[in-house]
Amino acid sequence: MDFPARGRRRFLGQLPAAGALLAAPASLLANPMDNKKLGVALVGLGGYATGQLGPALKMTEHCRLAGVVTGSRDKGLSWARDYGFPESNVYGYDAMAQLAGNRDIDIVYVVTPPGLHAQHSIAAAKARKHVICEKPMAVDVAECDAILAACKEAGVRLSVGYRLHFDPLHEEVRRMARTKESGAFTKMSGGFAYTMGRKTWRAEKKLAGGGPLMDLGIYVVQEACMAANATPVAVTARERPKKRPDFFVDVEESIEWTMEFADGARCEGFTSYDEGRNDFRAEAKDGWIELKPAFNYGGNRGATHRGPIEYAAVNQQAAQMDDFALCVKEARPTRVPGELGRRDLAIVEAIYASAAAGGKRVAVRA
Ligand code: NAD
């Protein structure tokens, strides 16, 4: 695709860089925690914690890795050496109540499989720590409600690990949706899928809550809501026949769905553990935006009707955690609160209900 140079937009000049978005003048910070980097404890030292969150915590300005909760004490001690926190800040999963007495730790980041998010988030809240819970927030709406109630009761803040809200390409989707400069987005489509080679908890309903819809499709659900600037009123869905039923015993292997919004906008979504896809497109009367790849940690590419989008790369995870640390320090709401995670589970539940009912239109009760 070739686009006229005059149509190209330089994002650096138009959107504040993540650092600028996140930085706040010291004079505006008013509580005793202001000058300190908040301490984060990661719960679960698997792939995402090791590959993304830990390294991002070496780049953050407003928080730092101060402890871990893990099933392997040796692994925890190795993290303590690598990240420079005391060995006393290594906890087992059944010792999370002891976090309450640890003043080094302000925020607990739950990065275990979704079937354990409620248990670990509630334990963190009871220890009076602010909570970031990875996506999907839990396996169903009832568990989301339990997490929200525990955080409310403890008076702590709750956020979901929706890293794409901190990525400039996705901010452009939201900006165009908000300003309606090309009209409202009415026709959307998106897919996120990969081929699962080795069976993990992601193919087990008890720990994952479902199949690829819970893990990958939720990104498309999120993006459609961002582009529509709304929650869908209803969905229809169809599970595709399984090619590997022995592998995906109690979860879907592939599923497609349609989200309907009150203004007539629609999004066609797809997710699978049996093929590759990574894209999102939204069309309005006078313009469009397309992201492809759309959902990666970095290197996503986008274009609008005006041409390719150029933007300064950010570390999504560092920006996300820094923003939450600032929200805690400044006592302001996060842009990715627990309520958003709950809303998405309500949409996911409606999608599963529609697929189970042979594609019947199901109202979303978010
Ligand atoms: P993983 O399997 O690599 O790690 C899971 C961790 O949980 C491991 O340390 C494991 O030991 C621990 N664990 C504790 N109890 C367990 C149990 N009963 N069964 C299995 N594991 C158990 O998974 P991951 O890819 O790191 O994903 C963890 C969470 O992070 C999930 O909620 C996932 O959706 C989320 N995630 C988010 C992103 C993102 O881009 N936001 C990316 C990857 C993963």
mmCIF file of C-alpha atoms and ligand atoms in Angstrom:
data_model
loop_
_atom_site.group_PDB
_atom_site.id
_atom_site.type_symbol
_atom_site.label_atom_id
_atom_site.label_comp_id
_atom_site.label_asym_id
_atom_site.label_seq_id
_atom_site.Cartn_x
_atom_site.Cartn_y
_atom_site.Cartn_z
ATOM 1 C CA MET A 1 0.000 0.000 0.000
ATOM 2 C CA ASP A 2 1.337 3.438 -0.851
ATOM 3 C CA PHE A 3 -0.084 6.497 0.782
ATOM 4 C CA PRO A 4 0.411 10.139 -0.201
ATOM 5 C CA ALA A 5 3.040 11.752 2.012
ATOM 6 C CA ARG A 6 0.803 14.706 2.819
ATOM 7 C CA GLY A 7 -1.721 12.314 4.356
ATOM 8 C CA ARG A 8 0.728 10.772 6.774
ATOM 9 C CA ARG A 9 0.400 11.605 10.415
ATOM 10 C CA ARG A 10 3.257 11.755 12.806
ATOM 11 C CA PHE A 11 2.012 10.565 16.098
ATOM 12 C CA LEU A 12 4.864 12.040 18.063
ATOM 13 C CA GLY A 13 3.561 15.475 17.277
ATOM 14 C CA GLN A 14 -0.091 14.697 17.936
ATOM 15 C CA LEU A 15 -0.405 12.313 20.792
ATOM 16 C CA PRO A 16 1.482 12.767 24.011
ATOM 17 C CA ALA A 17 4.119 10.074 24.328
ATOM 18 C CA ALA A 18 3.346 7.579 27.090
ATOM 19 C CA GLY A 19 6.007 9.174 29.280
ATOM 20 C CA ALA A 20 4.374 12.567 28.898
ATOM 21 C CA LEU A 21 0.964 11.108 29.620
ATOM 22 C CA LEU A 22 2.242 9.519 32.758
ATOM 23 C CA ALA A 23 4.553 12.134 34.135
ATOM 24 C CA ALA A 24 3.003 14.448 36.705
ATOM 25 C CA PRO A 25 4.632 17.529 38.168
ATOM 26 C CA ALA A 26 6.076 16.723 41.575
ATOM 27 C CA SER A 27 4.306 19.755 42.985
ATOM 28 C CA LEU A 28 0.939 18.178 42.234
ATOM 29 C CA LEU A 29 1.739 15.078 44.194
ATOM 30 C CA ALA A 30 0.480 15.481 47.672
ATOM 31 C CA ASN A 31 0.942 12.429 49.799
ATOM 32 C CA PRO A 32 3.873 10.913 51.665
ATOM 33 C CA MET A 33 4.361 8.146 49.090
ATOM 34 C CA ASP A 34 5.095 10.705 46.372
ATOM 35 C CA ASN A 35 8.825 10.419 46.157
ATOM 36 C CA LYS A 36 8.974 6.702 46.542
ATOM 37 C CA LYS A 37 8.671 4.127 43.799
ATOM 38 C CA LEU A 38 5.782 1.916 44.839
ATOM 39 C CA GLY A 39 6.708 -1.701 45.525
ATOM 40 C CA VAL A 40 5.081 -4.316 43.298
ATOM 41 C CA ALA A 41 4.876 -8.029 44.142
ATOM 42 C CA LEU A 42 4.263 -10.377 41.223
ATOM 43 C CA VAL A 43 2.093 -13.404 42.002
ATOM 44 C CA GLY A 44 3.075 -16.242 39.640
ATOM 45 C CA LEU A 45 6.450 -16.282 37.918
ATOM 46 C CA GLY A 46 5.437 -17.866 34.622
ATOM 47 C CA GLY A 47 5.949 -16.763 31.040
ATOM 48 C CA TYR A 48 4.315 -13.329 31.176
ATOM 49 C CA ALA A 49 5.874 -12.340 34.510
ATOM 50 C CA THR A 50 9.312 -13.524 33.410
ATOM 51 C CA GLY A 51 9.284 -12.323 29.820
ATOM 52 C CA GLN A 52 7.373 -9.051 30.103
ATOM 53 C CA LEU A 53 6.401 -7.764 33.552
ATOM 54 C CA GLY A 54 9.718 -8.349 35.330
ATOM 55 C CA PRO A 55 11.791 -6.677 32.578
ATOM 56 C CA ALA A 56 9.251 -3.826 32.369
ATOM 57 C CA LEU A 57 9.650 -3.243 36.121
ATOM 58 C CA LYS A 58 13.309 -2.461 35.423
ATOM 59 C CA MET A 59 12.108 0.426 33.225
ATOM 60 C CA THR A 60 9.315 1.867 35.348
ATOM 61 C CA GLU A 61 9.646 5.300 36.955
ATOM 62 C CA HIS A 62 6.951 5.080 39.607
ATOM 63 C CA CYS A 63 7.139 1.465 40.770
ATOM 64 C CA ARG A 64 9.682 -1.311 41.144
ATOM 65 C CA LEU A 65 9.692 -5.027 41.757
ATOM 66 C CA ALA A 66 9.791 -5.469 45.541
ATOM 67 C CA GLY A 67 8.701 -9.070 46.048
ATOM 68 C CA VAL A 68 7.244 -12.226 44.544
ATOM 69 C CA VAL A 69 4.703 -14.895 45.392
ATOM 70 C CA THR A 70 5.660 -18.228 43.902
ATOM 71 C CA GLY A 71 5.315 -21.980 44.285
ATOM 72 C CA SER A 72 9.099 -22.365 44.010
ATOM 73 C CA ARG A 73 11.163 -20.745 46.775
ATOM 74 C CA ASP A 74 14.369 -21.291 44.768
ATOM 75 C CA LYS A 75 12.913 -19.422 41.822
ATOM 76 C CA GLY A 76 11.814 -16.627 44.143
ATOM 77 C CA LEU A 77 15.300 -16.344 45.676
ATOM 78 C CA SER A 78 16.806 -16.134 42.207
ATOM 79 C CA TRP A 79 14.378 -13.284 41.375
ATOM 80 C CA ALA A 80 15.350 -11.561 44.659
ATOM 81 C CA ARG A 81 19.021 -11.628 43.601
ATOM 82 C CA ASP A 82 18.267 -10.519 40.057
ATOM 83 C CA TYR A 83 15.935 -7.660 41.044
ATOM 84 C CA GLY A 84 17.634 -6.666 44.287
ATOM 85 C CA PHE A 85 14.856 -7.166 46.813
ATOM 86 C CA PRO A 86 15.239 -8.931 50.189
ATOM 87 C CA GLU A 87 14.795 -12.691 50.438
ATOM 88 C CA SER A 88 12.178 -12.018 53.108
ATOM 89 C CA ASN A 89 9.962 -10.647 50.287
ATOM 90 C CA VAL A 90 9.651 -14.093 48.689
ATOM 91 C CA TYR A 91 6.298 -15.666 49.635
ATOM 92 C CA GLY A 92 4.484 -18.920 48.905
ATOM 93 C CA TYR A 93 0.890 -18.800 47.608
ATOM 94 C CA ASP A 94 -0.450 -19.927 50.981
ATOM 95 C CA ALA A 95 1.423 -17.154 52.808
ATOM 96 C CA MET A 96 -0.175 -14.198 51.021
ATOM 97 C CA ALA A 97 -1.818 -13.028 54.272
ATOM 98 C CA GLN A 98 1.695 -12.177 55.498
ATOM 99 C CA LEU A 99 1.947 -9.480 52.811
ATOM 100 C CA ALA A 100 -0.170 -7.362 55.151
ATOM 101 C CA GLY A 101 2.839 -6.719 57.371
ATOM 102 C CA ASN A 102 5.232 -5.868 54.540
ATOM 103 C CA ARG A 103 5.587 -2.125 54.014
ATOM 104 C CA ASP A 104 7.855 -2.615 50.974
ATOM 105 C CA ILE A 105 4.894 -3.865 48.981
ATOM 106 C CA ASP A 106 2.120 -1.529 47.883
ATOM 107 C CA ILE A 107 0.736 -3.303 44.808
ATOM 108 C CA VAL A 108 0.159 -6.999 44.170
ATOM 109 C CA TYR A 109 0.089 -8.026 40.487
ATOM 110 C CA VAL A 110 -1.728 -11.350 39.961
ATOM 111 C CA VAL A 111 -0.259 -13.248 36.979
ATOM 112 C CA THR A 112 -1.487 -16.789 37.612
ATOM 113 C CA PRO A 113 -4.008 -18.676 35.420
ATOM 114 C CA PRO A 114 -7.484 -17.037 35.404
ATOM 115 C CA GLY A 115 -9.017 -19.797 37.538
ATOM 116 C CA LEU A 116 -6.791 -18.577 40.387
ATOM 117 C CA HIS A 117 -7.224 -14.817 39.862
ATOM 118 C CA ALA A 118 -10.123 -14.496 42.312
ATOM 119 C CA GLN A 119 -8.354 -16.418 45.065
ATOM 120 C CA HIS A 120 -5.088 -14.470 44.676
ATOM 121 C CA SER A 121 -6.680 -11.042 44.125
ATOM 122 C CA ILE A 122 -8.921 -11.451 47.158
ATOM 123 C CA ALA A 123 -5.942 -12.570 49.280
ATOM 124 C CA ALA A 124 -4.046 -9.464 48.125
ATOM 125 C CA ALA A 125 -6.978 -7.181 48.951
ATOM 126 C CA LYS A 126 -7.354 -8.753 52.401
ATOM 127 C CA ALA A 127 -3.658 -7.970 52.963
ATOM 128 C CA ARG A 128 -4.613 -4.327 52.167
ATOM 129 C CA LYS A 129 -2.585 -4.172 48.953
ATOM 130 C CA HIS A 130 -3.710 -2.488 45.752
ATOM 131 C CA VAL A 131 -4.340 -5.064 43.055
ATOM 132 C CA ILE A 132 -3.568 -5.450 39.370
ATOM 133 C CA CYS A 133 -5.202 -8.600 38.025
ATOM 134 C CA GLU A 134 -4.214 -10.050 34.670
ATOM 135 C CA LYS A 135 -6.767 -10.636 31.925
ATOM 136 C CA PRO A 136 -9.241 -12.223 31.819
ATOM 137 C CA MET A 137 -10.097 -10.816 35.233
ATOM 138 C CA ALA A 138 -11.572 -14.163 36.365
ATOM 139 C CA VAL A 139 -13.428 -17.114 34.916
ATOM 140 C CA ASP A 140 -16.892 -15.568 35.251
ATOM 141 C CA VAL A 141 -18.808 -12.464 36.328
ATOM 142 C CA ALA A 142 -19.545 -13.886 39.788
ATOM 143 C CA GLU A 143 -15.817 -14.148 40.519
ATOM 144 C CA CYS A 144 -15.274 -10.610 39.207
ATOM 145 C CA ASP A 145 -17.961 -9.419 41.629
ATOM 146 C CA ALA A 146 -16.193 -11.195 44.496
ATOM 147 C CA ILE A 147 -12.884 -9.479 43.618
ATOM 148 C CA LEU A 148 -14.564 -6.085 43.294
ATOM 149 C CA ALA A 149 -16.297 -6.546 46.661
ATOM 150 C CA ALA A 150 -13.068 -7.597 48.407
ATOM 151 C CA CYS A 151 -11.178 -4.569 47.037
ATOM 152 C CA LYS A 152 -14.018 -2.243 47.998
ATOM 153 C CA GLU A 153 -14.179 -3.643 51.499
ATOM 154 C CA ALA A 154 -10.411 -3.326 51.953
ATOM 155 C CA GLY A 155 -10.385 0.191 50.455
ATOM 156 C CA VAL A 156 -7.768 -0.744 47.839
ATOM 157 C CA ARG A 157 -7.623 0.040 44.129
ATOM 158 C CA LEU A 158 -8.157 -2.594 41.455
ATOM 159 C CA SER A 159 -6.957 -2.605 37.876
ATOM 160 C CA VAL A 160 -6.887 -5.159 35.038
ATOM 161 C CA GLY A 161 -3.766 -5.875 32.966
ATOM 162 C CA TYR A 162 -5.175 -4.373 29.781
ATOM 163 C CA ARG A 163 -1.817 -3.241 28.375
ATOM 164 C CA LEU A 164 -3.208 -2.070 25.014
ATOM 165 C CA HIS A 165 -4.853 0.933 26.654
ATOM 166 C CA PHE A 166 -1.278 2.223 27.011
ATOM 167 C CA ASP A 167 -0.257 1.708 23.380
ATOM 168 C CA PRO A 168 -0.379 4.737 21.059
ATOM 169 C CA LEU A 169 -1.884 2.779 18.136
ATOM 170 C CA HIS A 170 -4.831 1.722 20.264
ATOM 171 C CA GLU A 171 -5.089 5.218 21.711
ATOM 172 C CA GLU A 172 -5.656 6.358 18.112
ATOM 173 C CA VAL A 173 -8.620 3.967 17.820
ATOM 174 C CA ARG A 174 -10.054 5.489 20.977
ATOM 175 C CA ARG A 175 -9.313 9.055 19.812
ATOM 176 C CA MET A 176 -11.085 8.539 16.482
ATOM 177 C CA ALA A 177 -13.983 6.880 18.312
ATOM 178 C CA ARG A 178 -14.227 9.748 20.783
ATOM 179 C CA THR A 179 -13.915 12.612 18.330
ATOM 180 C CA LYS A 180 -15.943 10.910 15.582
ATOM 181 C CA GLU A 181 -13.840 12.980 13.168
ATOM 182 C CA SER A 182 -14.656 10.492 10.364
ATOM 183 C CA GLY A 183 -18.034 9.602 11.813
ATOM 184 C CA ALA A 184 -18.824 6.861 14.323
ATOM 185 C CA PHE A 185 -17.311 3.464 13.610
ATOM 186 C CA THR A 186 -20.162 1.268 12.409
ATOM 187 C CA LYS A 187 -18.481 -1.742 10.810
ATOM 188 C CA MET A 188 -15.751 -3.530 12.747
ATOM 189 C CA SER A 189 -13.956 -6.838 12.504
ATOM 190 C CA GLY A 190 -11.111 -8.429 14.380
ATOM 191 C CA GLY A 191 -9.392 -11.706 15.019
ATOM 192 C CA PHE A 192 -6.753 -12.983 17.389
ATOM 193 C CA ALA A 193 -5.664 -16.596 17.067
ATOM 194 C CA TYR A 194 -2.661 -18.892 17.116
ATOM 195 C CA THR A 195 -2.048 -22.595 16.828
ATOM 196 C CA MET A 196 -1.589 -24.197 20.239
ATOM 197 C CA GLY A 197 1.025 -26.912 19.912
ATOM 198 C CA ARG A 198 1.450 -28.083 23.495
ATOM 199 C CA LYS A 199 -1.460 -28.577 25.850
ATOM 200 C CA THR A 200 -1.339 -26.207 28.841
ATOM 201 C CA TRP A 201 -3.817 -24.836 31.386
ATOM 202 C CA ARG A 202 -5.098 -22.603 28.550
ATOM 203 C CA ALA A 203 -7.010 -25.617 27.222
ATOM 204 C CA GLU A 204 -8.500 -26.514 30.623
ATOM 205 C CA LYS A 205 -11.813 -24.952 31.571
ATOM 206 C CA LYS A 206 -11.150 -25.064 35.321
ATOM 207 C CA LEU A 207 -8.014 -22.898 35.084
ATOM 208 C CA ALA A 208 -8.692 -20.923 31.897
ATOM 209 C CA GLY A 209 -12.460 -20.453 32.213
ATOM 210 C CA GLY A 210 -12.833 -21.327 28.529
ATOM 211 C CA GLY A 211 -10.749 -21.614 25.386
ATOM 212 C CA PRO A 212 -9.238 -18.953 23.108
ATOM 213 C CA LEU A 213 -12.146 -16.553 23.691
ATOM 214 C CA MET A 214 -10.986 -16.092 27.299
ATOM 215 C CA ASP A 215 -7.321 -15.728 26.408
ATOM 216 C CA LEU A 216 -7.240 -14.078 22.964
ATOM 217 C CA GLY A 217 -10.771 -13.228 21.855
ATOM 218 C CA ILE A 218 -11.128 -10.928 24.840
ATOM 219 C CA TYR A 219 -8.699 -8.539 23.081
ATOM 220 C CA VAL A 220 -11.084 -8.273 20.132
ATOM 221 C CA VAL A 221 -14.024 -7.758 22.503
ATOM 222 C CA GLN A 222 -12.074 -4.960 24.242
ATOM 223 C CA GLU A 223 -11.056 -3.307 20.993
ATOM 224 C CA ALA A 224 -14.585 -3.347 19.588
ATOM 225 C CA CYS A 225 -15.873 -1.656 22.742
ATOM 226 C CA MET A 226 -13.091 0.930 22.450
ATOM 227 C CA ALA A 227 -13.946 1.604 18.799
ATOM 228 C CA ALA A 228 -17.694 1.715 19.446
ATOM 229 C CA ASN A 229 -17.085 3.723 22.617
ATOM 230 C CA ALA A 230 -19.807 1.573 24.141
ATOM 231 C CA THR A 231 -20.789 -1.836 25.496
ATOM 232 C CA PRO A 232 -22.669 -4.110 23.066
ATOM 233 C CA VAL A 233 -26.357 -4.644 23.688
ATOM 234 C CA ALA A 234 -26.405 -8.186 22.271
ATOM 235 C CA VAL A 235 -24.256 -10.885 20.701
ATOM 236 C CA THR A 236 -24.641 -13.926 18.488
ATOM 237 C CA ALA A 237 -21.971 -16.638 18.341
ATOM 238 C CA ARG A 238 -21.094 -19.962 16.763
ATOM 239 C CA GLU A 239 -18.436 -22.416 17.855
ATOM 240 C CA ARG A 240 -16.664 -24.030 14.906
ATOM 241 C CA PRO A 241 -16.415 -27.833 14.849
ATOM 242 C CA LYS A 242 -13.292 -29.058 16.679
ATOM 243 C CA LYS A 243 -10.435 -30.486 14.632
ATOM 244 C CA ARG A 244 -8.690 -31.760 17.791
ATOM 245 C CA PRO A 245 -11.496 -32.725 20.206
ATOM 246 C CA ASP A 246 -9.084 -34.777 22.326
ATOM 247 C CA PHE A 247 -7.004 -31.630 22.901
ATOM 248 C CA PHE A 248 -9.859 -29.184 23.540
ATOM 249 C CA VAL A 249 -12.052 -31.403 25.693
ATOM 250 C CA ASP A 250 -14.139 -28.922 27.694
ATOM 251 C CA VAL A 251 -13.286 -25.639 25.932
ATOM 252 C CA GLU A 252 -13.875 -24.292 22.434
ATOM 253 C CA GLU A 253 -11.134 -24.592 19.829
ATOM 254 C CA SER A 254 -12.439 -21.806 17.554
ATOM 255 C CA ILE A 255 -15.382 -19.445 17.892
ATOM 256 C CA GLU A 256 -16.825 -16.572 15.866
ATOM 257 C CA TRP A 257 -19.240 -13.986 17.132
ATOM 258 C CA THR A 258 -21.027 -10.736 16.308
ATOM 259 C CA MET A 259 -21.368 -7.851 18.736
ATOM 260 C CA GLU A 260 -24.292 -5.452 18.204
ATOM 261 C CA PHE A 261 -24.197 -1.939 19.622
ATOM 262 C CA ALA A 262 -27.161 0.316 20.402
ATOM 263 C CA ASP A 263 -26.348 2.708 17.530
ATOM 264 C CA GLY A 264 -26.407 -0.140 14.983
ATOM 265 C CA ALA A 265 -22.618 -0.649 14.886
ATOM 266 C CA ARG A 266 -21.480 -4.267 14.617
ATOM 267 C CA CYS A 267 -18.243 -6.138 15.117
ATOM 268 C CA GLU A 268 -17.439 -9.559 13.661
ATOM 269 C CA GLY A 269 -14.950 -11.311 15.958
ATOM 270 C CA PHE A 270 -12.980 -14.506 15.643
ATOM 271 C CA THR A 271 -10.563 -16.433 17.830
ATOM 272 C CA SER A 272 -8.964 -19.855 17.663
ATOM 273 C CA TYR A 273 -6.182 -22.088 18.958
ATOM 274 C CA ASP A 274 -5.959 -23.658 15.522
ATOM 275 C CA GLU A 275 -4.783 -20.949 13.102
ATOM 276 C CA GLY A 276 -3.122 -17.554 13.060
ATOM 277 C CA ARG A 277 -4.825 -14.133 13.099
ATOM 278 C CA ASN A 278 -3.965 -10.784 14.628
ATOM 279 C CA ASP A 279 -5.926 -7.839 13.234
ATOM 280 C CA PHE A 280 -8.606 -5.247 13.848
ATOM 281 C CA ARG A 281 -10.395 -2.912 11.448
ATOM 282 C CA ALA A 282 -13.030 -0.258 12.092
ATOM 283 C CA GLU A 283 -14.867 1.682 9.391
ATOM 284 C CA ALA A 284 -16.828 4.901 9.652
ATOM 285 C CA LYS A 285 -18.677 6.931 7.009
ATOM 286 C CA ASP A 286 -15.638 9.038 6.104
ATOM 287 C CA GLY A 287 -12.675 6.982 7.242
ATOM 288 C CA TRP A 288 -11.244 3.832 8.707
ATOM 289 C CA ILE A 289 -8.450 2.466 10.851
ATOM 290 C CA GLU A 290 -6.761 -0.898 10.527
ATOM 291 C CA LEU A 291 -4.232 -2.512 12.883
ATOM 292 C CA LYS A 292 -2.256 -5.536 11.686
ATOM 293 C CA PRO A 293 -0.656 -7.011 13.679
ATOM 294 C CA ALA A 294 -2.900 -5.448 16.263
ATOM 295 C CA PHE A 295 -2.346 -7.128 19.621
ATOM 296 C CA ASN A 296 1.381 -7.809 20.044
ATOM 297 C CA TYR A 297 3.561 -6.425 22.851
ATOM 298 C CA GLY A 298 5.349 -4.260 20.313
ATOM 299 C CA GLY A 299 5.807 -3.799 16.583
ATOM 300 C CA ASN A 300 2.102 -3.466 15.850
ATOM 301 C CA ARG A 301 1.338 -1.628 12.630
ATOM 302 C CA GLY A 302 -1.572 0.576 11.760
ATOM 303 C CA ALA A 303 -2.998 2.692 8.985
ATOM 304 C CA THR A 304 -5.970 4.957 8.577
ATOM 305 C CA HIS A 305 -7.629 6.330 5.434
ATOM 306 C CA ARG A 306 -4.956 9.063 5.679
ATOM 307 C CA GLY A 307 -2.008 6.658 5.511
ATOM 308 C CA PRO A 308 0.274 4.616 7.736
ATOM 309 C CA ILE A 309 0.385 5.564 11.396
ATOM 310 C CA GLU A 310 3.828 6.420 12.691
ATOM 311 C CA TYR A 311 4.250 6.408 16.432
ATOM 312 C CA ALA A 312 6.892 6.213 19.097
ATOM 313 C CA ALA A 313 7.173 2.703 20.478
ATOM 314 C CA VAL A 314 6.363 2.314 24.158
ATOM 315 C CA ASN A 315 6.798 -0.541 26.583
ATOM 316 C CA GLN A 316 3.107 -1.237 27.151
ATOM 317 C CA GLN A 317 3.635 -3.056 30.435
ATOM 318 C CA ALA A 318 5.893 -0.365 31.922
ATOM 319 C CA ALA A 319 3.427 2.342 30.888
ATOM 320 C CA GLN A 320 0.514 0.349 32.343
ATOM 321 C CA MET A 321 2.220 -0.288 35.706
ATOM 322 C CA ASP A 322 3.557 3.266 35.979
ATOM 323 C CA ASP A 323 0.108 4.649 35.304
ATOM 324 C CA PHE A 324 -1.429 2.477 38.017
ATOM 325 C CA ALA A 325 1.299 3.492 40.478
ATOM 326 C CA LEU A 326 0.500 7.143 39.731
ATOM 327 C CA CYS A 327 -3.226 6.481 40.121
ATOM 328 C CA VAL A 328 -2.500 5.093 43.590
ATOM 329 C CA LYS A 329 -0.203 7.973 44.525
ATOM 330 C CA GLU A 330 -2.538 10.642 43.197
ATOM 331 C CA ALA A 331 -5.730 8.912 44.344
ATOM 332 C CA ARG A 332 -7.251 9.085 40.874
ATOM 333 C CA PRO A 333 -9.142 6.415 38.931
ATOM 334 C CA THR A 334 -7.350 4.057 36.565
ATOM 335 C CA ARG A 335 -8.442 3.915 32.929
ATOM 336 C CA VAL A 336 -8.532 0.096 33.234
ATOM 337 C CA PRO A 337 -10.538 -0.557 36.418
ATOM 338 C CA GLY A 338 -11.900 -3.867 37.655
ATOM 339 C CA GLU A 339 -15.330 -2.833 36.385
ATOM 340 C CA LEU A 340 -13.960 -2.975 32.821
ATOM 341 C CA GLY A 341 -12.694 -6.507 33.392
ATOM 342 C CA ARG A 342 -16.118 -7.462 34.753
ATOM 343 C CA ARG A 343 -17.882 -5.869 31.767
ATOM 344 C CA ASP A 344 -15.791 -7.954 29.378
ATOM 345 C CA LEU A 345 -16.578 -11.173 31.255
ATOM 346 C CA ALA A 346 -20.281 -10.295 30.939
ATOM 347 C CA ILE A 347 -19.813 -10.015 27.155
ATOM 348 C CA VAL A 348 -17.828 -13.266 27.054
ATOM 349 C CA GLU A 349 -20.543 -15.054 29.052
ATOM 350 C CA ALA A 350 -23.163 -13.812 26.553
ATOM 351 C CA ILE A 351 -21.013 -15.077 23.647
ATOM 352 C CA TYR A 352 -20.739 -18.525 25.240
ATOM 353 C CA ALA A 353 -24.474 -18.532 26.002
ATOM 354 C CA SER A 354 -25.282 -17.729 22.373
ATOM 355 C CA ALA A 355 -22.949 -20.442 21.040
ATOM 356 C CA ALA A 356 -24.486 -22.962 23.459
ATOM 357 C CA ALA A 357 -27.955 -21.980 22.251
ATOM 358 C CA GLY A 358 -27.084 -22.586 18.592
ATOM 359 C CA GLY A 359 -26.392 -18.955 17.722
ATOM 360 C CA LYS A 360 -29.427 -17.382 19.399
ATOM 361 C CA ARG A 361 -29.210 -13.617 19.935
ATOM 362 C CA VAL A 362 -28.318 -13.051 23.592
ATOM 363 C CA ALA A 363 -28.619 -9.698 25.373
ATOM 364 C CA VAL A 364 -25.498 -8.514 27.192
ATOM 365 C CA ARG A 365 -26.168 -7.712 30.834
ATOM 366 C CA ALA A 366 -23.024 -5.819 31.759
HETATM 367 P P1 NAD B 1 2.220 -19.386 32.606
HETATM 368 O O1 NAD B 1 1.643 -20.761 32.559
HETATM 369 O O2 NAD B 1 3.490 -19.130 31.876
HETATM 370 O O3 NAD B 1 2.438 -18.955 34.134
HETATM 371 C C1 NAD B 1 1.466 -19.213 35.121
HETATM 372 C C2 NAD B 1 2.109 -19.116 36.487
HETATM 373 O O4 NAD B 1 1.141 -19.471 37.457
HETATM 374 C C3 NAD B 1 3.296 -20.097 36.655
HETATM 375 O O5 NAD B 1 4.309 -19.472 37.400
HETATM 376 C C4 NAD B 1 2.691 -21.227 37.458
HETATM 377 O O6 NAD B 1 3.627 -21.912 38.251
HETATM 378 C C5 NAD B 1 1.698 -20.458 38.328
HETATM 379 N N1 NAD B 1 0.651 -21.307 38.879
HETATM 380 C C6 NAD B 1 0.285 -21.308 40.166
HETATM 381 N N2 NAD B 1 -0.655 -22.217 40.390
HETATM 382 C C7 NAD B 1 -0.866 -22.843 39.223
HETATM 383 C C8 NAD B 1 -1.727 -23.911 38.821
HETATM 384 N N3 NAD B 1 -2.560 -24.494 39.688
HETATM 385 N N4 NAD B 1 -1.694 -24.290 37.541
HETATM 386 C C9 NAD B 1 -0.886 -23.685 36.647
HETATM 387 N N5 NAD B 1 -0.056 -22.670 36.961
HETATM 388 C C10 NAD B 1 -0.037 -22.256 38.245
HETATM 389 O O7 NAD B 1 1.093 -18.401 32.123
HETATM 390 P P2 NAD B 1 1.261 -16.888 31.639
HETATM 391 O O8 NAD B 1 1.325 -16.852 30.165
HETATM 392 O O9 NAD B 1 2.305 -16.213 32.401
HETATM 393 O O10 NAD B 1 -0.190 -16.299 32.026
HETATM 394 C C11 NAD B 1 -0.511 -15.927 33.341
HETATM 395 C C12 NAD B 1 -1.608 -14.880 33.315
HETATM 396 O O11 NAD B 1 -1.155 -13.763 32.579
HETATM 397 C C13 NAD B 1 -2.897 -15.331 32.640
HETATM 398 O O12 NAD B 1 -3.991 -14.724 33.257
HETATM 399 C C14 NAD B 1 -2.763 -14.802 31.234
HETATM 400 O O13 NAD B 1 -3.999 -14.578 30.574
HETATM 401 C C15 NAD B 1 -2.041 -13.508 31.500
HETATM 402 N N6 NAD B 1 -1.264 -13.038 30.359
HETATM 403 C C16 NAD B 1 -1.468 -11.794 29.944
HETATM 404 C C17 NAD B 1 -0.783 -11.301 28.866
HETATM 405 C C18 NAD B 1 -0.999 -9.894 28.420
HETATM 406 O O14 NAD B 1 -0.534 -9.547 27.333
HETATM 407 N N7 NAD B 1 -1.667 -9.061 29.208
HETATM 408 C C19 NAD B 1 0.128 -12.116 28.203
HETATM 409 C C20 NAD B 1 0.339 -13.399 28.668
HETATM 410 C C21 NAD B 1 -0.374 -13.873 29.757
#
